[in-house]
Short mmCIF file of C-alpha atoms and ligand atoms in Angstrom, two decimals:
data_model
loop_
_atom_site.label_atom_id
_atom_site.label_comp_id
_atom_site.label_asym_id
_atom_site.label_seq_id
_atom_site.Cartn_x
_atom_site.Cartn_y
_atom_site.Cartn_z
CA MET A 1 9.79 -21.12 31.72
CA GLY A 2 9.35 -18.88 28.71
CA ALA A 3 9.35 -15.12 28.88
CA GLY A 4 5.63 -14.95 28.26
CA TRP A 5 4.74 -17.63 30.73
CA THR A 6 2.35 -16.57 33.46
CA ASP A 7 -0.06 -18.84 35.20
CA PRO A 8 -1.58 -16.96 38.11
CA ASN A 9 -3.19 -20.13 39.35
CA ASP A 10 0.07 -22.05 39.44
CA GLY A 11 0.34 -23.38 42.96
CA ASP A 12 -2.05 -20.75 44.28
CA PRO A 13 -5.59 -21.23 43.11
CA LYS A 14 -7.17 -17.89 43.78
CA LYS A 15 -10.73 -18.84 42.98
CA ASN A 16 -12.12 -22.29 42.94
CA TYR A 17 -15.80 -22.10 42.13
CA PRO A 18 -17.58 -25.33 43.03
CA GLY A 19 -19.45 -27.32 40.40
CA GLU A 20 -18.33 -29.87 37.88
CA ILE A 21 -19.65 -30.46 34.42
CA THR A 22 -23.37 -31.30 34.46
CA PHE A 23 -25.23 -33.24 31.81
CA TYR A 24 -27.35 -30.15 31.23
CA VAL A 25 -24.40 -27.87 30.49
CA LEU A 26 -22.80 -30.51 28.28
CA VAL A 27 -25.91 -30.91 26.11
CA THR A 28 -26.46 -27.15 25.98
CA CYS A 29 -22.90 -26.52 24.85
CA ILE A 30 -22.93 -29.28 22.24
CA VAL A 31 -26.19 -27.96 20.78
CA ALA A 32 -24.96 -24.35 20.76
CA ALA A 33 -21.63 -25.33 19.21
CA MET A 34 -23.52 -26.70 16.23
CA GLY A 35 -23.63 -23.05 15.16
CA GLY A 36 -20.19 -23.85 13.75
CA LEU A 37 -21.69 -26.32 11.27
CA ILE A 38 -23.12 -23.61 9.02
CA PHE A 39 -19.77 -21.87 8.76
CA GLY A 40 -17.91 -25.10 8.08
CA TYR A 41 -20.45 -26.31 5.56
CA ASP A 42 -20.04 -23.15 3.59
CA ILE A 43 -16.23 -23.23 3.66
CA GLY A 44 -16.32 -26.77 2.33
CA ILE A 45 -19.08 -26.45 -0.25
CA SER A 46 -18.18 -23.40 -2.36
CA GLY A 47 -14.95 -24.62 -3.98
CA GLY A 48 -16.59 -27.80 -5.24
CA VAL A 49 -19.74 -26.09 -6.53
CA THR A 50 -17.79 -23.49 -8.49
CA SER A 51 -15.98 -26.25 -10.33
CA MET A 52 -19.18 -28.09 -11.37
CA ALA A 53 -19.75 -27.70 -15.11
CA PRO A 54 -23.59 -27.27 -15.03
CA PHE A 55 -23.22 -24.52 -12.39
CA LEU A 56 -20.63 -22.66 -14.45
CA GLN A 57 -22.60 -23.08 -17.68
CA LYS A 58 -25.69 -21.60 -16.06
CA PHE A 59 -24.25 -18.67 -14.16
CA PHE A 60 -20.76 -18.04 -15.46
CA PRO A 61 -20.77 -19.20 -19.11
CA SER A 62 -17.79 -17.04 -20.08
CA VAL A 63 -15.75 -18.52 -17.23
CA TYR A 64 -16.79 -21.99 -18.36
CA HIS A 65 -15.67 -21.42 -21.93
CA LYS A 66 -12.42 -19.72 -21.02
CA GLU A 67 -11.60 -22.54 -18.65
CA ALA A 68 -12.30 -25.12 -21.33
CA LEU A 69 -9.99 -23.24 -23.71
CA ASP A 70 -7.21 -22.87 -21.16
CA LYS A 71 -4.56 -25.27 -22.39
CA SER A 72 -1.67 -23.95 -20.29
CA THR A 73 0.52 -26.64 -18.82
CA ASN A 74 2.04 -24.36 -16.22
CA GLN A 75 0.76 -25.89 -12.98
CA TYR A 76 1.23 -22.69 -10.99
CA CYS A 77 -0.79 -20.44 -13.28
CA LYS A 78 -3.96 -22.29 -14.11
CA PHE A 79 -6.90 -20.23 -15.28
CA ASP A 80 -8.41 -18.17 -12.52
CA SER A 81 -11.43 -15.90 -12.53
CA VAL A 82 -11.81 -12.94 -10.24
CA THR A 83 -15.61 -12.95 -10.58
CA LEU A 84 -15.84 -16.54 -9.52
CA THR A 85 -13.57 -16.15 -6.50
CA MET A 86 -15.50 -12.99 -5.71
CA PHE A 87 -18.70 -15.05 -5.65
CA THR A 88 -17.12 -17.44 -3.13
CA SER A 89 -15.58 -14.82 -0.93
CA SER A 90 -18.46 -12.29 -0.95
CA LEU A 91 -19.90 -14.28 1.93
CA TYR A 92 -16.95 -13.35 4.13
CA LEU A 93 -17.42 -9.65 3.42
CA ALA A 94 -21.09 -9.91 4.40
CA ALA A 95 -20.12 -11.75 7.59
CA LEU A 96 -17.56 -9.06 8.36
CA VAL A 97 -20.13 -6.27 8.20
CA ALA A 98 -22.81 -8.33 9.98
CA SER A 99 -20.62 -9.04 12.99
CA PHE A 100 -20.88 -5.38 14.04
CA GLY A 101 -24.68 -5.53 14.06
CA ALA A 102 -24.42 -8.88 15.78
CA SER A 103 -22.33 -7.28 18.52
CA TRP A 104 -25.24 -4.99 19.40
CA VAL A 105 -27.82 -7.79 19.31
CA THR A 106 -25.57 -10.08 21.37
CA LYS A 107 -25.15 -7.44 24.07
CA LYS A 108 -28.67 -6.03 24.15
CA LEU A 109 -30.85 -9.03 23.35
CA GLY A 110 -28.61 -11.91 24.39
CA ARG A 111 -26.44 -14.58 22.80
CA LYS A 112 -29.43 -16.79 22.14
CA ILE A 113 -31.34 -14.25 20.01
CA SER A 114 -28.14 -13.72 18.02
CA MET A 115 -27.92 -17.43 17.29
CA LEU A 116 -31.58 -17.59 16.32
CA THR A 117 -31.19 -14.59 13.99
CA GLY A 118 -28.08 -16.15 12.45
CA GLY A 119 -29.86 -19.46 11.86
CA LEU A 120 -32.95 -17.85 10.29
CA VAL A 121 -31.03 -15.58 7.94
CA PHE A 122 -28.73 -18.42 6.95
CA LEU A 123 -31.75 -20.64 6.27
CA ALA A 124 -33.21 -18.01 3.94
CA GLY A 125 -29.85 -17.75 2.14
CA ALA A 126 -29.64 -21.51 1.64
CA VAL A 127 -33.15 -21.70 0.19
CA ILE A 128 -32.57 -18.77 -2.19
CA ASN A 129 -29.26 -20.27 -3.35
CA ALA A 130 -30.75 -23.69 -3.98
CA ALA A 131 -33.56 -22.16 -6.02
CA ALA A 132 -31.34 -19.63 -7.84
CA LEU A 133 -32.41 -18.75 -11.38
CA ASN A 134 -29.96 -15.94 -11.97
CA ILE A 135 -26.81 -14.34 -10.57
CA ALA A 136 -28.80 -11.83 -8.53
CA MET A 137 -30.41 -14.67 -6.56
CA LEU A 138 -27.04 -16.29 -6.07
CA ILE A 139 -25.48 -13.11 -4.71
CA ILE A 140 -28.44 -12.27 -2.44
CA GLY A 141 -28.26 -15.82 -1.12
CA ARG A 142 -24.53 -15.50 -0.47
CA ILE A 143 -25.02 -12.23 1.41
CA LEU A 144 -27.71 -13.76 3.61
CA LEU A 145 -25.48 -16.77 4.33
CA GLY A 146 -22.69 -14.35 5.26
CA ILE A 147 -24.95 -12.44 7.67
CA GLY A 148 -25.93 -15.75 9.26
CA VAL A 149 -22.30 -16.76 9.71
CA GLY A 150 -21.44 -13.33 11.16
CA PHE A 151 -24.15 -13.69 13.83
CA ALA A 152 -23.33 -17.29 14.69
CA ASN A 153 -19.58 -16.71 14.96
CA GLN A 154 -20.21 -13.70 17.16
CA ALA A 155 -22.57 -15.41 19.56
CA VAL A 156 -21.53 -19.06 19.81
CA PRO A 157 -17.94 -18.74 21.14
CA LEU A 158 -19.11 -16.23 23.78
CA TYR A 159 -22.05 -18.42 24.71
CA LEU A 160 -19.81 -21.44 25.21
CA SER A 161 -17.18 -19.63 27.24
CA GLU A 162 -19.85 -18.15 29.50
CA MET A 163 -21.74 -21.39 30.08
CA ALA A 164 -18.77 -23.64 30.72
CA PRO A 165 -17.34 -24.26 34.18
CA TYR A 166 -13.96 -22.55 33.96
CA LYS A 167 -11.90 -25.71 34.33
CA LEU A 168 -13.49 -27.16 31.20
CA ARG A 169 -13.99 -23.94 29.30
CA GLY A 170 -11.33 -24.85 26.75
CA SER A 171 -12.76 -28.24 25.86
CA LEU A 172 -16.36 -27.05 25.66
CA ASN A 173 -15.49 -24.01 23.60
CA ILE A 174 -13.51 -26.09 21.11
CA ILE A 175 -16.64 -28.07 20.23
CA PHE A 176 -17.44 -24.97 18.13
CA GLN A 177 -14.33 -25.45 15.97
CA LEU A 178 -15.00 -29.20 15.94
CA CYS A 179 -18.40 -28.42 14.39
CA ILE A 180 -16.71 -26.15 11.82
CA THR A 181 -14.45 -29.05 10.81
CA ILE A 182 -17.39 -31.49 10.73
CA GLY A 183 -19.26 -29.00 8.51
CA ILE A 184 -16.28 -28.85 6.12
CA LEU A 185 -16.05 -32.64 6.01
CA ILE A 186 -19.78 -33.13 5.40
CA ALA A 187 -19.65 -30.54 2.61
CA ASN A 188 -16.71 -32.37 1.00
CA VAL A 189 -18.67 -35.63 1.06
CA VAL A 190 -21.78 -33.90 -0.34
CA ASN A 191 -19.73 -32.36 -3.15
CA TYR A 192 -18.25 -35.73 -3.92
CA LEU A 193 -21.72 -37.23 -4.35
CA THR A 194 -23.90 -34.52 -5.90
CA PRO A 195 -22.17 -34.28 -9.32
CA LYS A 196 -23.31 -37.88 -9.81
CA ILE A 197 -26.97 -36.77 -9.66
CA LYS A 198 -28.51 -36.94 -13.14
CA GLY A 199 -29.92 -33.79 -14.75
CA GLY A 200 -27.10 -31.43 -13.78
CA TYR A 201 -28.77 -29.99 -10.69
CA GLY A 202 -26.33 -31.50 -8.19
CA TRP A 203 -25.12 -28.00 -7.36
CA ARG A 204 -28.63 -27.14 -6.12
CA VAL A 205 -28.48 -30.04 -3.67
CA SER A 206 -25.01 -28.96 -2.52
CA LEU A 207 -26.10 -25.36 -1.91
CA GLY A 208 -29.51 -26.29 -0.48
CA GLY A 209 -27.88 -28.75 1.92
CA ALA A 210 -26.90 -25.73 4.03
CA ALA A 211 -30.55 -25.54 5.09
CA VAL A 212 -30.16 -28.68 7.21
CA PRO A 213 -27.69 -27.31 9.80
CA ALA A 214 -29.51 -23.94 9.64
CA LEU A 215 -32.82 -25.56 10.57
CA PHE A 216 -31.11 -27.37 13.37
CA ILE A 217 -29.81 -24.11 14.83
CA VAL A 218 -33.15 -22.35 14.48
CA ILE A 219 -35.04 -25.12 16.27
CA SER A 220 -32.48 -25.67 18.99
CA SER A 221 -32.08 -22.00 19.80
CA PHE A 222 -35.68 -21.99 21.07
CA PHE A 223 -34.66 -24.52 23.70
CA LEU A 224 -31.28 -23.13 24.72
CA PRO A 225 -31.17 -21.06 27.90
CA ASN A 226 -29.47 -17.67 27.85
CA THR A 227 -26.16 -17.44 29.67
CA PRO A 228 -26.20 -16.07 33.24
CA ASN A 229 -24.01 -13.15 32.09
CA SER A 230 -26.45 -12.32 29.37
CA MET A 231 -29.41 -12.40 31.79
CA LEU A 232 -27.58 -10.03 34.10
CA GLU A 233 -26.92 -7.71 31.17
CA LYS A 234 -30.69 -7.73 30.61
CA ASN A 235 -31.44 -6.97 34.29
CA GLU A 236 -32.75 -10.41 35.21
CA PRO A 237 -30.65 -11.33 38.30
CA GLU A 238 -32.99 -13.97 39.69
CA LYS A 239 -33.18 -15.84 36.42
CA ALA A 240 -29.41 -15.56 36.13
CA ARG A 241 -28.91 -17.11 39.55
CA ALA A 242 -31.34 -19.92 38.80
CA ILE A 243 -29.69 -20.83 35.52
CA LEU A 244 -26.21 -20.66 37.03
CA LYS A 245 -27.33 -23.04 39.75
CA ARG A 246 -28.80 -25.39 37.18
CA ILE A 247 -25.77 -25.47 34.89
CA ARG A 248 -23.31 -25.93 37.75
CA GLY A 249 -25.51 -28.45 39.57
CA VAL A 250 -24.74 -27.09 43.06
CA SER A 251 -26.65 -25.61 46.02
CA ASP A 252 -27.72 -21.98 46.54
CA LYS A 253 -24.91 -21.42 48.97
CA GLU A 254 -22.23 -22.90 46.75
CA ILE A 255 -23.20 -20.78 43.80
CA GLU A 256 -22.81 -17.52 45.73
CA ALA A 257 -19.12 -16.80 45.04
CA GLU A 258 -19.37 -17.21 41.30
CA PHE A 259 -22.68 -15.38 41.15
CA GLU A 260 -21.30 -12.39 43.05
CA ASP A 261 -18.39 -12.17 40.65
CA LEU A 262 -20.74 -12.28 37.69
CA VAL A 263 -22.85 -9.51 39.22
CA ALA A 264 -19.76 -7.38 39.83
CA ALA A 265 -18.65 -7.90 36.23
CA SER A 266 -22.11 -7.01 35.01
CA GLU A 267 -22.24 -3.79 37.07
CA ALA A 268 -18.88 -2.77 35.68
CA SER A 269 -20.21 -3.54 32.25
CA LYS A 270 -23.33 -1.44 32.71
CA ALA A 271 -21.26 1.54 33.77
CA VAL A 272 -19.74 1.48 30.31
CA LYS A 273 -22.04 3.30 27.97
CA HIS A 274 -19.84 3.19 24.88
CA PRO A 275 -18.04 -0.15 24.58
CA TRP A 276 -16.55 0.88 21.22
CA ARG A 277 -15.01 4.02 22.69
CA ASN A 278 -14.09 2.22 25.87
CA ILE A 279 -12.19 -0.53 24.15
CA ARG A 280 -9.61 2.05 23.09
CA ASN A 281 -8.86 2.76 26.75
CA ARG A 282 -5.23 1.98 27.60
CA LYS A 283 -6.11 -0.73 30.11
CA TYR A 284 -7.72 -2.81 27.34
CA ARG A 285 -4.69 -2.58 25.04
CA PRO A 286 -3.62 -6.21 25.53
CA GLN A 287 -7.12 -7.51 24.78
CA LEU A 288 -7.54 -5.17 21.82
CA ILE A 289 -4.24 -6.32 20.31
CA MET A 290 -5.09 -9.99 20.87
CA SER A 291 -8.58 -9.55 19.37
CA MET A 292 -6.89 -8.53 16.11
CA ALA A 293 -3.61 -10.45 16.16
CA ILE A 294 -5.08 -13.88 16.92
CA PRO A 295 -7.58 -14.06 14.03
CA PHE A 296 -5.05 -12.42 11.68
CA PHE A 297 -2.44 -15.03 12.52
CA GLN A 298 -4.98 -17.85 12.33
CA GLN A 299 -5.69 -17.00 8.71
CA PHE A 300 -2.01 -16.40 7.87
CA THR A 301 -1.17 -19.97 8.77
CA GLY A 302 -2.43 -20.44 5.20
CA ILE A 303 -4.94 -23.12 6.24
CA ASN A 304 -7.64 -21.97 3.84
CA VAL A 305 -5.37 -22.49 0.87
CA ILE A 306 -5.82 -26.16 1.72
CA MET A 307 -9.48 -25.93 2.74
CA PHE A 308 -10.67 -24.00 -0.33
CA TYR A 309 -8.35 -25.37 -2.94
CA ALA A 310 -7.50 -28.90 -1.83
CA PRO A 311 -9.01 -30.51 -4.95
CA GLN A 312 -7.05 -28.19 -7.27
CA LEU A 313 -3.91 -28.58 -5.20
CA PHE A 314 -4.05 -32.36 -5.27
CA LYS A 315 -4.84 -32.33 -8.97
CA THR A 316 -1.74 -30.21 -9.50
CA ILE A 317 0.49 -32.66 -7.68
CA GLY A 318 -0.64 -35.47 -9.88
CA PHE A 319 -3.98 -36.89 -8.71
CA GLY A 320 -6.89 -37.37 -11.09
CA ASP A 321 -10.29 -35.73 -10.54
CA ASN A 322 -11.80 -38.32 -8.23
CA ALA A 323 -8.58 -39.02 -6.43
CA SER A 324 -8.13 -35.34 -5.70
CA LEU A 325 -11.56 -35.13 -4.09
CA LEU A 326 -10.76 -38.22 -2.07
CA SER A 327 -7.55 -36.61 -0.87
CA ALA A 328 -9.58 -33.58 0.13
CA LEU A 329 -11.71 -35.95 2.20
CA ILE A 330 -8.55 -37.20 3.85
CA THR A 331 -7.43 -33.70 4.85
CA GLY A 332 -11.00 -32.97 6.01
CA GLY A 333 -10.98 -36.11 8.17
CA ILE A 334 -7.59 -35.32 9.69
CA ASN A 335 -8.79 -31.78 10.40
CA CYS A 336 -11.72 -33.20 12.39
CA PHE A 337 -9.81 -35.83 14.33
CA ALA A 338 -6.93 -33.58 15.24
CA THR A 339 -9.40 -31.08 16.72
CA LEU A 340 -10.34 -33.80 19.21
CA VAL A 341 -6.74 -33.76 20.44
CA SER A 342 -7.21 -30.12 21.33
CA ILE A 343 -10.49 -30.83 23.14
CA TYR A 344 -8.61 -33.37 25.22
CA GLY A 345 -5.49 -31.32 25.78
CA THR A 346 -6.32 -27.65 26.05
CA ASP A 347 -7.39 -27.65 29.73
CA ARG A 348 -4.67 -30.17 30.62
CA TRP A 349 -1.56 -29.01 28.75
CA GLY A 350 -2.62 -25.39 28.31
CA ARG A 351 -3.14 -23.09 25.35
CA ARG A 352 0.51 -22.03 25.05
CA PHE A 353 1.83 -25.56 24.73
CA LEU A 354 -0.60 -26.34 21.89
CA PHE A 355 0.12 -23.04 20.12
CA LEU A 356 3.89 -23.55 20.32
CA GLU A 357 3.91 -27.23 19.35
CA GLY A 358 1.41 -26.58 16.54
CA GLY A 359 3.46 -23.66 15.21
CA ILE A 360 6.70 -25.65 15.09
CA GLN A 361 5.01 -28.63 13.43
CA MET A 362 3.28 -26.45 10.81
CA LEU A 363 6.59 -24.78 10.03
CA ILE A 364 8.47 -28.05 9.52
CA PHE A 365 5.88 -29.43 7.12
CA GLN A 366 5.41 -26.19 5.19
CA VAL A 367 9.15 -26.16 4.55
CA LEU A 368 9.06 -29.80 3.44
CA VAL A 369 6.16 -29.14 1.04
CA THR A 370 8.09 -26.20 -0.41
CA ILE A 371 11.24 -28.26 -0.93
CA PHE A 372 9.38 -31.12 -2.58
CA ILE A 373 7.16 -29.02 -4.85
CA GLY A 374 10.11 -26.78 -5.77
CA TRP A 375 12.18 -29.84 -6.57
CA LYS A 376 9.65 -31.42 -8.95
CA PHE A 377 7.96 -28.36 -10.43
CA GLY A 378 10.87 -25.88 -10.45
CA VAL A 379 10.06 -22.29 -11.33
CA THR A 380 8.45 -23.09 -14.66
CA GLY A 381 5.69 -25.24 -13.17
CA GLN A 382 6.03 -27.85 -15.93
CA VAL A 383 5.67 -31.45 -14.82
CA ILE A 384 6.19 -34.48 -16.93
CA ASP A 385 5.45 -37.53 -14.81
CA LEU A 386 5.14 -37.52 -11.06
CA PRO A 387 5.95 -40.77 -9.29
CA LYS A 388 3.25 -42.15 -6.96
CA TRP A 389 5.47 -42.07 -3.90
CA PHE A 390 6.02 -38.37 -4.48
CA ALA A 391 2.32 -37.53 -4.45
CA GLY A 392 1.82 -39.77 -1.41
CA LEU A 393 4.59 -38.05 0.50
CA VAL A 394 3.27 -34.57 -0.27
CA VAL A 395 -0.22 -35.60 0.91
CA PHE A 396 1.36 -36.88 4.12
CA PHE A 397 3.18 -33.56 4.66
CA ILE A 398 -0.01 -31.63 4.05
CA CYS A 399 -1.91 -33.84 6.51
CA ALA A 400 0.75 -33.33 9.20
CA TYR A 401 0.44 -29.59 8.66
CA VAL A 402 -3.38 -29.68 8.81
CA ALA A 403 -3.27 -31.77 12.01
CA ALA A 404 -0.95 -29.24 13.66
CA PHE A 405 -3.30 -26.40 12.71
CA ALA A 406 -6.32 -28.35 13.91
CA TRP A 407 -5.07 -28.74 17.46
CA SER A 408 -3.59 -25.26 17.75
CA TRP A 409 -4.57 -22.15 15.81
CA GLY A 410 -7.88 -23.57 14.53
CA PRO A 411 -9.69 -23.97 17.85
CA LEU A 412 -7.56 -21.63 19.96
CA GLY A 413 -8.13 -18.86 17.43
CA TRP A 414 -11.71 -18.72 18.77
CA LEU A 415 -11.20 -19.92 22.31
CA VAL A 416 -8.56 -17.47 23.50
CA PRO A 417 -10.27 -14.28 22.28
CA SER A 418 -13.62 -15.38 23.74
CA GLU A 419 -12.15 -15.89 27.21
CA ILE A 420 -9.90 -12.87 27.63
CA PHE A 421 -12.38 -10.01 27.22
CA PRO A 422 -14.01 -8.52 30.31
CA LEU A 423 -17.80 -8.40 30.05
CA GLU A 424 -17.96 -4.63 29.45
CA ILE A 425 -16.15 -4.93 26.12
CA ARG A 426 -16.84 -8.62 25.36
CA SER A 427 -19.38 -8.23 22.55
CA ALA A 428 -17.51 -5.39 20.87
CA ALA A 429 -14.16 -7.18 21.08
CA GLN A 430 -15.63 -10.43 19.79
CA SER A 431 -16.97 -8.66 16.73
CA ILE A 432 -13.47 -7.32 16.06
CA THR A 433 -12.21 -10.91 16.23
CA VAL A 434 -14.93 -12.17 13.87
CA SER A 435 -14.48 -9.37 11.37
CA VAL A 436 -10.67 -9.60 11.31
CA ASN A 437 -11.02 -13.35 10.80
CA MET A 438 -13.49 -12.84 7.93
CA LEU A 439 -11.42 -10.07 6.37
CA PHE A 440 -8.32 -12.22 6.14
CA THR A 441 -10.28 -15.32 5.09
CA PHE A 442 -11.56 -13.13 2.24
CA ILE A 443 -8.10 -11.79 1.37
CA VAL A 444 -6.43 -15.22 1.36
CA ALA A 445 -9.28 -16.71 -0.72
CA GLN A 446 -9.15 -13.85 -3.18
CA LEU A 447 -5.39 -13.72 -3.59
CA PHE A 448 -4.38 -17.37 -3.44
CA LEU A 449 -4.48 -18.21 -7.15
CA THR A 450 -2.69 -15.01 -8.17
CA MET A 451 -0.10 -15.52 -5.44
CA LEU A 452 0.49 -19.11 -6.51
CA CYS A 453 1.08 -17.92 -10.06
CA HIS A 454 3.67 -15.35 -8.98
CA LEU A 455 5.29 -16.81 -5.88
CA LYS A 456 5.16 -20.38 -7.21
CA PHE A 457 6.36 -22.89 -4.61
CA GLY A 458 7.52 -19.90 -2.55
CA LEU A 459 3.85 -19.48 -1.57
CA PHE A 460 4.28 -22.00 1.21
CA ILE A 461 7.35 -20.15 2.45
CA PHE A 462 5.30 -16.96 2.51
CA PHE A 463 2.93 -18.54 5.02
CA ALA A 464 5.80 -20.28 6.86
CA PHE A 465 7.26 -16.83 7.52
CA PHE A 466 4.05 -15.83 9.28
CA VAL A 467 4.05 -19.08 11.24
CA VAL A 468 7.48 -18.16 12.63
CA LEU A 469 6.19 -14.71 13.56
CA MET A 470 3.06 -16.01 15.29
CA THR A 471 4.98 -18.64 17.23
CA LEU A 472 7.37 -16.00 18.56
CA PHE A 473 4.38 -13.79 19.33
CA VAL A 474 2.76 -16.51 21.42
CA TYR A 475 6.03 -17.29 23.17
CA PHE A 476 6.62 -13.72 24.27
CA PHE A 477 3.21 -12.12 24.47
CA LEU A 478 0.43 -14.61 25.09
CA PRO A 479 -0.16 -15.45 28.76
CA GLU A 480 -1.58 -18.83 29.73
CA THR A 481 -5.34 -18.70 30.30
CA LYS A 482 -5.98 -22.33 31.19
CA ASN A 483 -7.99 -22.89 34.39
CA ILE A 484 -8.62 -19.21 35.08
CA PRO A 485 -12.18 -18.02 35.68
CA ILE A 486 -13.15 -15.40 33.09
CA GLU A 487 -13.89 -12.86 35.80
CA GLU A 488 -10.33 -13.29 37.14
CA MET A 489 -8.69 -12.85 33.78
CA THR A 490 -7.21 -9.39 34.40
CA LEU A 491 -4.74 -11.12 36.71
CA VAL A 492 -2.95 -12.76 33.81
CA TRP A 493 -2.18 -9.38 32.26
CA LYS A 494 -1.15 -7.89 35.60
CA LYS A 495 1.42 -10.64 36.05
CA HIS A 496 2.71 -10.62 32.49
CA TRP A 497 6.23 -9.22 31.95
CA PHE A 498 5.10 -6.98 29.09
CA TRP A 499 1.39 -6.30 29.46
CA ARG A 500 1.51 -5.33 33.14
CA ARG A 501 2.66 -1.84 32.15
CA PHE A 502 -0.84 -1.24 30.72
CA MET A 503 -2.62 -2.30 33.88
CA PRO A 504 -4.10 0.35 36.15
CA GLU A 505 -2.03 -0.52 39.27
CA ASP A 506 1.22 0.06 37.48
CA ARG A 507 0.34 3.33 35.83
CA PRO A 508 -2.29 5.99 36.23
CA GLN A 509 -5.02 5.62 33.59
CA VAL A 510 -4.83 7.89 30.60
O1 FRU B 1 -10.66 -26.00 10.04
C1 FRU B 1 -10.27 -25.02 9.15
C2 FRU B 1 -11.15 -23.83 9.25
O2 FRU B 1 -11.04 -23.23 10.49
C3 FRU B 1 -11.06 -21.81 10.33
O3 FRU B 1 -9.78 -21.31 10.54
C4 FRU B 1 -12.02 -21.22 11.31
O4 FRU B 1 -11.62 -21.43 12.61
C5 FRU B 1 -11.47 -21.55 8.93
O5 FRU B 1 -11.05 -20.32 8.43
C6 FRU B 1 -10.87 -22.74 8.27
O6 FRU B 1 -11.43 -22.97 7.03
#
C-alpha cells in the first residue's frame, strides 16, 4: 500500500446507509449533469469560429490580413494574435469572477436556482453572440456565457454529489464531465459543418448553437428538485426528509440515519457565519489545499492545448484542413468514450488507482510525442515532407494521452473536490475550485502559442514535468474517497499519515 493510501471503510464499513440507485435519482442526475454541455460546447466551438475567414473579416480584419500575409514556414511560430486569443479566453475570466457570486447564490438560494441562473445568462449570451454586429456585442456575449459557465460549474458538481447515494457518487458525478466531453464533440461536429453554409454566416450558427443546451438547462431546472442538503440550508427539514426518501427509495425508518447526519452537518454549517473566513481555519487546510491543487493540476496536464488547438496541431504535423478537423473529431470521440471508463471504474477501482494509472499513461505518451516531433521538426521547426505513418503514429500517441486524461484528471478534477468539503464550507470551497480551474484554463489558452514558439517541442515536456509532480502528489497526499459518505469524510483526513496533524483530535485548534 502506498504512503497516501487510506480507506477508512476498508474491512470496517462505518456507515452503510440503505437505499440503492432509484430511477428518479438517475434521471435527476443525468438532467442536472447536462449543465456540463454548455461548458463543453464553448470549449469546442471557439477555436473553430476564430479560424473562419468571414468571422475574422467582419470582426478582426487586421488579424485576417496579417494572417494571410504570414508566409513563415516555421511550424512552431505560426502567426498568433493576442486580441483573438483574448476574445476566446475572456469567457474564462468572466466565469472566474462569477463563481464567487455563484457561491453565495448556491448556498443561500440553492443549487437549483444557481443552475437556472447559469442557463438563463448563458442563453442570453448565445443569442447576443449569434446576432453580433460589432465587437462590443461579441464581448458582452462572451462575458454572459462566462457568467453562465461559472454558475453551472459551481452548482452542478455539488448537486450531483449531494443527490447520489454514496456508493455511486463517483459514477453519477462523472456524468457532468461526460457532458462536457459530449459538448466539445458536438461543437467540433458543428464547426466541421457550418463553414459549408453559403453566405458566410456559418459562424453565427456555430455561436448560436450554444442556445440549444442553454434552453435545455433552463427548462429542466424548473423540474429538478433541490438537494436535501440545500433544503436544510434553507430551513425546510420536512421537505428535505421527503426528497431524501424519494431519491433513496426507502421507508421512513430506513432514511433516519442518513437524514440525522445531514441535519447534523447542516447545523454545523449554520453555526458558521463566515465561510470565507472559516475556510482558512487550520482544520480545513487539507480541503483548502486540494480545492486549489486539483484544478491547477488538471489544467497543467496540458489537455486544453489539444482541446483548443487540435486543428492547428494536426495541421502542423502534416494533415490538410479537412483532415485536421477530422482528427480533432477523433480526439473528441476518444475523450468521450474514455470518460465512460471512469464512470464504470471510479466506485469500483477507486479514485487513486485512476489518478495514478492516468498520470503514468499521460507521461509516457507526452514523452513519445516530444521525441517524435523533436525528431522530425528539430529546433528550427522546418518540415519538408512528413511520411503518412509518422502523422498516424503521432495521432495515436495523442489519443492515448487524451484517453488517459479522460478517465483520470478530467472527471476526478471535479468529483474529488465536490465530495471532500464539509457542508459549512462547501459552496465557498467549490468556487475556489471553479475559479482556479478557470484561471489556469485562461492562462494555458493565452500562453500556448507563445510557449510553442519558444519552447518548441519542449512544450510537451513542460507539461510532462507537471504530470510527474501531480502523480507524486496523488500518491503521497490524496486519500481514497471511494465509498465514503460525504458526511463521514473527515475520517479520511484523520487517518491520513500527513493530514492527520491538522485534525482537531491531534492538535488543539488555532
Ligand atoms: O475534456 C477536456 C475538458 O475537460 C476540462 O478539463 C474540464 O474538466 C476542460 O478544461 C477540458 O477542455
